[in-house]
XYZ file of C-alpha atoms in Angstrom:
569
model
C 43.156 42.369 64.906
C 40.382 39.327 65.825
C 39.952 37.561 62.387
C 36.400 36.874 61.162
C 36.715 36.389 57.928
C 39.265 34.436 55.694
C 40.543 37.592 54.538
C 41.593 38.782 58.074
C 42.838 35.184 59.133
C 45.361 35.303 56.140
C 46.536 38.739 56.803
C 46.767 37.718 60.599
C 48.944 34.896 59.642
C 50.954 37.311 57.398
C 51.192 39.535 60.188
C 52.181 36.508 62.672
C 54.942 35.795 60.002
C 56.504 39.228 60.152
C 55.374 40.683 57.017
C 55.552 44.407 57.200
C 55.085 45.172 53.477
C 53.001 43.800 50.358
C 53.154 44.939 46.664
C 50.345 44.439 44.261
C 47.247 46.135 42.476
C 43.753 46.030 43.524
C 41.151 44.827 41.006
C 37.491 43.441 41.018
C 38.535 39.947 42.518
C 40.632 41.086 45.189
C 38.930 44.118 46.589
C 38.019 41.858 49.829
C 41.343 41.019 50.680
C 42.343 45.158 50.060
C 40.155 46.042 52.533
C 41.497 43.541 54.826
C 45.129 44.891 54.021
C 43.684 48.099 54.867
C 42.722 46.991 58.616
C 45.842 45.254 58.961
C 49.375 46.596 59.876
C 50.943 45.460 56.881
C 51.918 48.342 54.464
C 50.179 48.386 51.070
C 52.543 49.397 48.196
C 50.626 49.950 45.071
C 52.586 50.620 41.829
C 51.910 51.471 38.553
C 51.299 47.673 37.085
C 51.972 44.416 38.375
C 55.250 43.494 36.941
C 56.900 46.589 38.900
C 55.072 44.936 42.051
C 56.601 41.678 41.188
C 60.255 43.375 40.989
C 59.428 45.261 44.150
C 59.105 41.952 46.031
C 62.293 40.619 44.435
C 64.430 43.766 45.440
C 62.594 43.349 49.060
C 64.258 39.934 49.574
C 67.368 41.035 47.465
C 68.174 43.793 49.923
C 66.921 42.367 53.146
C 66.725 38.496 53.206
C 63.280 38.569 54.061
C 60.395 37.240 52.194
C 58.811 39.477 49.274
C 55.098 39.273 49.113
C 53.311 40.161 45.988
C 49.277 39.995 45.399
C 47.538 40.546 42.018
C 44.175 39.403 40.491
C 44.176 36.411 38.340
C 43.960 36.353 34.600
C 45.788 39.777 33.418
C 47.235 40.687 36.961
C 48.423 37.228 36.965
C 50.258 37.491 33.505
C 51.836 40.838 34.154
C 53.716 39.163 36.813
C 55.372 36.247 34.804
C 58.872 38.047 34.147
C 59.158 39.008 37.894
C 58.327 35.712 38.971
C 61.004 34.142 36.451
C 63.619 36.722 37.811
C 62.856 35.487 41.423
C 63.283 31.938 40.145
C 66.646 32.611 38.400
C 67.760 34.625 41.050
C 66.991 32.387 44.005
C 64.597 35.394 45.440
C 62.089 34.252 48.059
C 58.896 35.636 46.982
C 55.280 34.828 48.043
C 52.515 35.389 45.406
C 48.837 35.523 46.436
C 46.830 35.295 43.880
C 42.952 34.305 43.106
C 41.841 31.170 41.244
C 40.887 31.637 37.708
C 37.307 31.837 37.151
C 35.644 28.308 37.191
C 31.924 27.023 35.608
C 32.151 23.751 34.393
C 29.235 24.192 32.665
C 30.369 27.254 30.794
C 33.335 27.870 28.252
C 34.954 31.241 27.661
C 35.153 31.891 31.522
C 36.127 35.663 32.441
C 40.102 36.112 32.278
C 40.586 32.416 32.497
C 43.971 30.768 32.061
C 45.508 27.929 33.306
C 47.803 29.638 36.040
C 48.912 26.373 37.479
C 50.141 25.009 34.414
C 51.926 28.414 33.357
C 53.757 29.018 36.748
C 54.752 25.442 37.450
C 57.925 25.473 35.661
C 58.875 28.811 37.488
C 57.567 28.546 41.170
C 59.315 26.034 43.972
C 55.991 24.966 45.301
C 52.349 25.815 44.249
C 49.883 25.769 47.330
C 45.800 25.666 46.974
C 43.492 26.776 49.518
C 40.140 25.179 49.184
C 38.523 26.349 52.235
C 38.339 29.792 54.236
C 39.413 28.223 57.511
C 42.772 26.865 55.863
C 43.725 30.489 54.691
C 45.989 31.069 57.575
C 47.778 27.676 57.326
C 48.168 28.021 53.548
C 49.915 31.144 53.937
C 52.293 29.849 56.450
C 52.843 26.774 54.366
C 53.677 28.969 51.064
C 55.750 31.428 53.111
C 57.904 28.799 54.609
C 58.251 27.347 51.381
C 59.920 30.114 49.805
C 63.263 29.792 52.085
C 63.181 25.732 51.844
C 66.484 24.783 50.390
C 66.960 26.989 47.529
C 65.314 30.518 48.016
C 62.641 31.240 45.107
C 59.033 31.958 44.315
C 56.003 30.165 45.379
C 52.469 30.592 44.665
C 49.118 30.645 47.116
C 45.952 29.992 45.121
C 43.027 31.303 46.661
C 39.241 31.421 46.163
C 38.558 35.180 46.153
C 34.902 34.213 47.410
C 36.499 32.782 50.564
C 38.170 36.404 51.611
C 34.635 37.499 52.743
C 34.001 34.134 54.203
C 32.941 33.686 57.905
C 35.231 31.487 59.650
C 34.244 29.770 62.725
C 37.187 26.823 63.250
C 40.332 28.009 61.409
C 42.980 25.277 60.934
C 46.266 25.771 62.944
C 48.440 28.538 61.782
C 51.203 28.639 64.203
C 53.100 25.621 63.537
C 57.052 25.798 64.716
C 59.120 27.210 62.165
C 61.767 24.765 60.350
C 64.845 24.615 61.808
C 68.402 25.193 60.369
C 69.961 23.096 57.616
C 72.977 21.922 59.846
C 76.127 20.284 57.868
C 76.794 16.429 58.130
C 78.987 15.919 61.198
C 81.546 13.416 59.346
C 81.546 15.719 56.048
C 82.364 18.800 58.146
C 85.017 16.814 59.389
C 86.770 16.114 55.972
C 86.431 19.819 55.195
C 88.226 20.719 58.356
C 90.915 18.178 57.379
C 91.202 19.856 54.201
C 91.376 23.487 55.271
C 94.048 22.189 58.093
C 96.143 20.646 55.316
C 95.658 22.993 52.643
C 98.531 25.128 51.274
C 96.769 27.655 48.980
C 92.947 27.705 50.133
C 90.434 29.819 48.191
C 86.541 31.075 49.080
C 84.103 31.381 46.358
C 80.987 32.688 47.536
C 77.482 33.246 46.557
C 74.188 34.900 47.499
C 73.502 32.169 49.955
C 76.341 33.776 51.993
C 75.151 36.964 52.491
C 73.619 36.606 56.055
C 77.112 35.235 56.892
C 79.400 38.006 56.475
C 81.328 38.342 59.851
C 81.735 34.430 60.022
C 83.116 34.512 56.100
C 85.384 37.747 57.149
C 86.672 35.435 60.140
C 87.204 32.185 58.267
C 89.344 34.264 55.325
C 91.554 35.529 58.226
C 92.403 32.400 60.035
C 93.005 31.238 56.769
C 94.430 34.057 54.905
C 92.284 32.971 51.881
C 91.405 35.501 49.008
C 87.820 35.652 48.678
C 86.116 35.583 45.219
C 82.084 36.870 45.469
C 79.896 36.085 42.916
C 77.651 39.100 41.496
C 74.743 38.670 44.102
C 77.159 38.504 46.772
C 79.080 41.459 46.356
C 80.003 43.317 49.401
C 79.715 40.166 51.592
C 83.305 40.813 52.297
C 84.299 44.582 52.125
C 86.020 45.045 48.864
C 88.882 47.219 50.084
C 90.072 44.170 52.398
C 93.154 42.900 50.942
C 91.817 39.414 50.665
C 88.778 40.374 48.523
C 89.342 40.073 44.987
C 86.533 41.820 42.723
C 85.860 40.452 39.427
C 83.214 41.566 36.735
C 82.932 38.364 35.248
C 84.369 39.041 31.699
C 86.668 37.016 29.370
C 89.824 38.526 30.947
C 88.507 38.220 34.439
C 87.619 34.627 33.976
C 91.152 34.048 32.527
C 92.220 35.637 35.860
C 89.958 33.305 38.108
C 90.841 30.442 36.507
C 94.520 30.699 36.841
C 93.804 31.442 40.448
C 91.913 28.081 40.896
C 94.917 26.386 38.993
C 97.145 27.546 41.737
C 95.103 26.873 44.594
C 94.888 23.543 46.263
C 91.367 23.732 48.014
C 88.252 25.729 46.772
C 85.747 26.127 49.468
C 82.271 27.719 47.477
C 79.678 28.508 49.901
C 75.961 29.439 48.967
C 76.537 29.762 45.024
C 74.833 27.378 42.512
C 77.241 27.957 39.676
C 74.542 29.374 36.866
C 75.331 30.443 33.499
C 76.017 33.872 34.752
C 77.817 33.308 37.856
C 80.580 31.112 35.877
C 80.478 33.339 32.564
C 78.804 30.535 30.486
C 80.409 27.656 32.516
C 83.662 29.154 31.484
C 85.116 28.662 35.012
C 87.491 25.925 35.533
C 86.788 24.403 39.035
C 88.658 21.119 39.503
C 86.566 18.778 40.997
C 89.487 17.322 43.249
C 89.736 20.527 44.511
C 86.046 21.541 45.161
C 84.167 21.573 48.603
C 80.483 22.748 47.566
C 78.246 23.768 50.131
C 74.579 24.881 49.649
C 71.192 24.937 51.075
C 69.679 23.733 47.959
C 70.488 20.002 47.316
C 69.777 20.271 43.657
C 72.551 22.711 43.315
C 75.342 20.506 44.358
C 77.134 18.190 41.973
C 74.667 19.614 39.256
C 77.376 21.860 36.916
C 80.638 21.579 38.802
C 81.038 17.922 40.519
C 82.612 18.538 44.014
C 85.229 16.220 46.148
C 83.311 17.071 48.875
C 79.529 18.162 48.795
C 77.548 19.403 51.934
C 74.055 20.071 52.034
C 73.679 23.035 54.735
C 72.575 26.523 55.460
C 75.896 28.998 54.811
C 75.736 30.600 58.188
C 75.331 27.096 59.896
C 78.302 25.569 58.025
C 80.567 28.680 58.682
C 79.951 28.547 62.644
C 80.506 24.820 62.638
C 83.758 25.467 60.873
C 84.454 28.450 63.066
C 83.923 26.471 66.263
C 86.206 23.686 65.083
C 89.087 25.950 63.775
C 90.860 26.643 66.756
C 90.813 22.947 67.973
C 92.151 21.857 64.457
C 94.819 24.827 63.960
C 93.782 25.525 60.671
C 97.121 26.224 58.267
C 97.190 30.082 56.933
C 97.528 29.991 53.292
C 100.671 31.009 51.682
C 99.675 33.378 48.675
C 102.066 35.083 46.957
C 101.248 38.891 46.862
C 102.090 39.311 43.117
C 99.688 36.567 42.391
C 96.870 38.321 43.730
C 97.657 41.717 42.676
C 98.181 39.996 39.049
C 94.509 38.755 39.514
C 93.145 42.090 40.311
C 94.429 44.044 37.497
C 91.571 41.806 35.619
C 93.047 42.217 31.969
C 92.039 44.804 29.451
C 88.506 46.499 29.705
C 86.510 46.190 26.575
C 85.352 49.499 24.795
C 83.441 51.825 27.543
C 81.300 54.714 26.613
C 82.721 58.310 27.767
C 80.839 59.661 30.820
C 80.427 63.432 30.308
C 80.747 65.578 33.322
C 83.550 63.883 35.221
C 87.264 64.364 35.361
C 88.530 61.952 33.681
C 85.543 61.469 31.663
C 85.450 57.686 31.794
C 83.172 54.935 33.790
C 86.204 54.445 36.207
C 86.244 58.152 36.891
C 82.544 58.393 37.419
C 82.131 55.627 39.552
C 84.967 56.539 41.838
C 83.260 59.811 42.228
C 80.116 57.907 43.357
C 82.113 55.824 45.916
C 83.209 58.681 47.567
C 79.984 60.296 47.855
C 78.195 57.196 49.092
C 78.159 56.343 52.599
C 80.057 52.583 52.924
C 76.962 50.901 54.063
C 74.485 52.283 51.187
C 73.079 50.127 48.563
C 73.791 50.466 44.569
C 70.681 48.950 42.559
C 70.980 48.733 38.773
C 68.758 47.778 36.106
C 70.072 45.423 33.098
C 72.085 46.996 30.569
C 75.507 48.842 29.784
C 75.561 51.019 33.306
C 75.171 47.522 34.755
C 78.438 46.239 33.511
C 80.169 49.310 34.019
C 79.040 49.469 37.877
C 80.085 45.767 38.279
C 83.514 46.289 36.791
C 84.639 49.376 38.629
C 82.261 50.081 41.674
C 83.646 48.827 45.040
C 80.927 47.309 47.572
C 81.556 47.811 51.086
C 78.763 46.178 52.713
C 76.718 42.902 52.563
C 73.473 43.441 49.918
C 75.333 46.376 48.743
C 74.788 45.567 45.147
C 71.765 44.328 43.797
C 71.292 43.862 39.932
C 69.039 41.312 38.265
C 71.582 38.862 37.958
C 70.538 35.648 36.014
C 67.310 36.473 34.297
C 68.214 39.965 33.105
C 65.092 41.709 32.994
C 65.142 45.466 31.899
C 62.739 47.673 34.247
C 63.934 45.564 37.366
C 65.998 48.427 38.958
C 63.485 51.334 39.703
C 60.869 49.184 41.640
C 63.735 46.945 43.230
C 65.423 50.093 44.758
C 62.066 51.341 45.791
C 61.834 48.068 47.629
C 65.014 47.816 48.816
C 64.398 51.407 50.825
C 61.356 50.259 52.101
C 63.436 46.919 53.469
C 66.072 49.197 55.204
C 64.623 52.621 55.588
C 68.088 53.950 57.591
C 70.142 52.480 54.516
C 70.949 55.090 51.683
C 69.721 53.482 48.169
C 70.881 54.588 44.735
C 69.836 53.703 41.777
C 71.635 53.623 38.302
C 69.665 53.110 35.235
C 70.141 53.430 31.543
C 67.196 55.719 29.647
C 66.390 52.212 28.085
C 65.040 51.133 31.365
C 63.575 54.740 32.141
C 61.130 54.414 28.884
C 60.134 50.932 30.552
C 59.791 51.835 34.399
C 60.141 55.626 34.804
C 56.619 56.273 36.016
C 57.373 54.051 38.903
C 58.991 57.267 40.021
C 55.652 58.468 40.802
C 55.253 55.601 43.487
C 58.336 56.616 45.326
C 57.107 60.276 45.417
C 53.565 59.145 46.272
C 55.043 56.941 48.947
C 57.470 59.685 50.387
C 60.192 56.910 49.866
C 63.365 58.935 49.074
C 65.977 57.356 46.612
C 68.459 58.812 44.111
C 67.906 57.981 40.672
C 70.980 58.240 38.396
C 69.887 57.972 34.705
C 72.584 57.286 32.130
C 71.527 59.145 29.098
C 73.057 58.139 25.843
C 69.861 58.141 23.698
C 69.954 54.464 22.742
C 69.731 50.989 24.160
C 73.560 51.519 24.658
C 74.803 48.003 25.374
C 72.946 46.563 22.302
C 74.233 49.453 20.101
C 77.600 48.720 21.163
C 77.370 45.096 20.051
C 75.651 46.026 16.804
C 78.347 48.870 16.124
C 81.346 46.062 16.746
C 79.563 43.327 14.676
C 78.101 45.665 11.840
C 79.449 48.929 11.961
C 75.924 50.348 12.034
C 73.078 50.275 14.708
C 69.307 49.794 14.242
C 66.187 49.719 16.242
C 68.340 50.939 19.600
C 67.564 54.632 19.016
C 65.263 56.253 22.019
C 63.664 59.997 22.008
C 64.091 61.045 25.632
C 62.053 63.490 27.302
C 63.723 66.915 29.103
C 64.684 64.951 32.127
C 64.514 68.297 34.109
C 60.971 68.882 33.211
C 60.155 65.136 33.786
C 61.718 65.490 37.257
C 59.760 68.874 37.702
C 56.179 67.410 36.574
C 56.689 64.353 38.965
C 57.801 66.122 42.086
C 61.317 65.270 42.235
C 64.665 67.003 42.904
C 66.779 67.207 39.857
C 70.911 67.683 39.068
C 72.696 67.474 35.682
C 76.193 66.190 35.990
C 78.382 68.914 34.605
C 81.603 68.832 36.055
C 82.837 68.553 39.986
C 81.317 64.614 40.088
C 81.959 64.097 43.548
C 80.342 67.043 45.222
C 77.183 67.286 42.600
C 76.582 63.492 43.454
C 76.945 64.174 47.151
C 74.793 67.248 47.057
C 72.003 65.117 45.186
C 72.169 62.046 47.850
C 71.660 64.546 50.651
C 68.433 65.913 49.545
C 65.102 64.780 50.908
C 62.683 62.923 48.887
C 63.293 61.191 45.055
C 66.178 63.176 43.385
C 66.853 62.181 39.489
C 70.688 62.847 38.583
C 71.107 63.062 34.644
C 74.542 61.646 33.272
C 75.417 62.080 29.682
C 77.308 59.249 27.935
C 79.207 59.801 24.655
C 81.109 57.443 22.057
C 84.614 57.073 23.358
C 87.684 56.808 20.884
C 87.851 53.099 22.010
C 84.290 52.707 20.775
C 84.840 54.463 17.428
C 87.348 52.124 16.996
C 85.094 49.246 17.503
C 82.484 50.616 15.145
C 85.511 51.009 12.378
C 86.639 47.386 12.873
C 82.881 46.365 12.541
C 82.554 48.370 9.185
C 85.613 46.470 8.051
C 84.905 42.994 8.671
C 81.493 43.593 7.104
C 83.524 45.001 4.265
C 85.743 42.009 4.054
C 82.700 39.757 4.343
C 81.141 40.994 1.131
C 84.294 41.307 -1.031
C 85.700 37.821 0.280
C 84.397 34.623 -0.531
C 83.407 32.472 2.432
C 86.036 29.743 1.415
C 88.821 32.474 0.923
C 87.845 33.736 4.195
C 88.403 30.478 5.945
C 91.840 30.085 4.371
C 92.656 33.354 5.655
C 91.332 32.787 8.899
C 93.258 29.340 9.010
C 96.440 31.192 7.918
C 95.883 33.738 11.040
C 95.981 30.934 13.715
C 99.141 29.794 12.338
């Protein structure tokens, strides 16, 4: 389309950048932009609210590595996106947010829906790009778009004056500037890395989301070194988890002990594409000795931030791994000598905390359910979760076989993330099977987004864990106090809900694998209800919580302190 207005110029720039989808809601201030989008090749997805649109843009990037694009009106539309922008910031998700400037009239106070958008989002975005003239809309969009993936991926806000959308453009600014080059590793530091790997007897690879686009290179390097690979939750599947070199951890207390034991026995820890956040290190409880650590990341600020490293390389993960592999044969990298019994002990991960019973499975456990789900799902399928107990169980029991095959709200953990993210994941990869697991609490928050999937004909399978409660918080309450409060839910009849919105419905009631396979093979949107209940282990935890409360009531604080000191000895 030949551009004539600022809005057409903006859309043309997005098209040239490869944007295929945009997520957002129309409103009074951006009807002009939506008219330009209607005339463009970009598919506009309108969810039920702006927060869902933000989660969609996040999920789009997480599933594909391609920038997710979001647009809303200023004021209330802007305000509703903040949790999604924070999620993208914490989870290093490239997101371009296009929003109109707040109403401005220097001669008046109390302008319509006016808030200081720059001040509010400045701490959360990588950059704010302002466009003050319609001829700069194309160049501004390009600048903001490229900034989302410059260094650590993240959200960037493009603020525009909505009045410029309809303004005629006679001499547009250049918006076809060349793309930035690949960030290559420093040659001298690369030689030191290769020398360390050549001399290593027990090398270990620790990889994060930044390595998702380098799965092939990573698997080749792991094979050359005979090195075990640990992936953060954002990188699960970057090496298939049925590979003997893959060590899968759920980042629980027991798994962190196993990982630290492994780090202690290694002599080189090569960390690629991870920023060592709180959730990625279980509250910084991982012990990564600086003298063993080599850290490679595209974000300079992440290097030596939480974990000092002997060698820190500022580089894109694929470029670094390509460079190592090019030199591997010449330097004759040593194959690591790991004892199989050490790795097997780590795989066992120790005892799991109390888990709910999963009805309709044989055995009626989370492990039984996820084993059946893994058999029913294609190897290259994508599993998305919301935030809650179901996510904990999925990360503990589900084996991911493909890069970006597990998408969860990793570091910010917003409830309501899963369903919009799953819809966007299917849009990003239409040929890939996408399965969502969410709790009934997440359903209460975002369940009407299923209407978006039905309306847009986006076929996804939605598995709902139904326990009538905010299950993870309830479990914490029972363990600590023996009682729950504020966590009970009143759920609708999900079969009637599915019928009302035009979705297929299954209830898991035996033969879990075949039931799940049949649900996955349906066309359109499909809901699968899975009932959960308290297991014997959960009832024991509740009894312990009641006992602890009883002890606190009948024993004085000084006596309780004395008892604890004697127990330690």
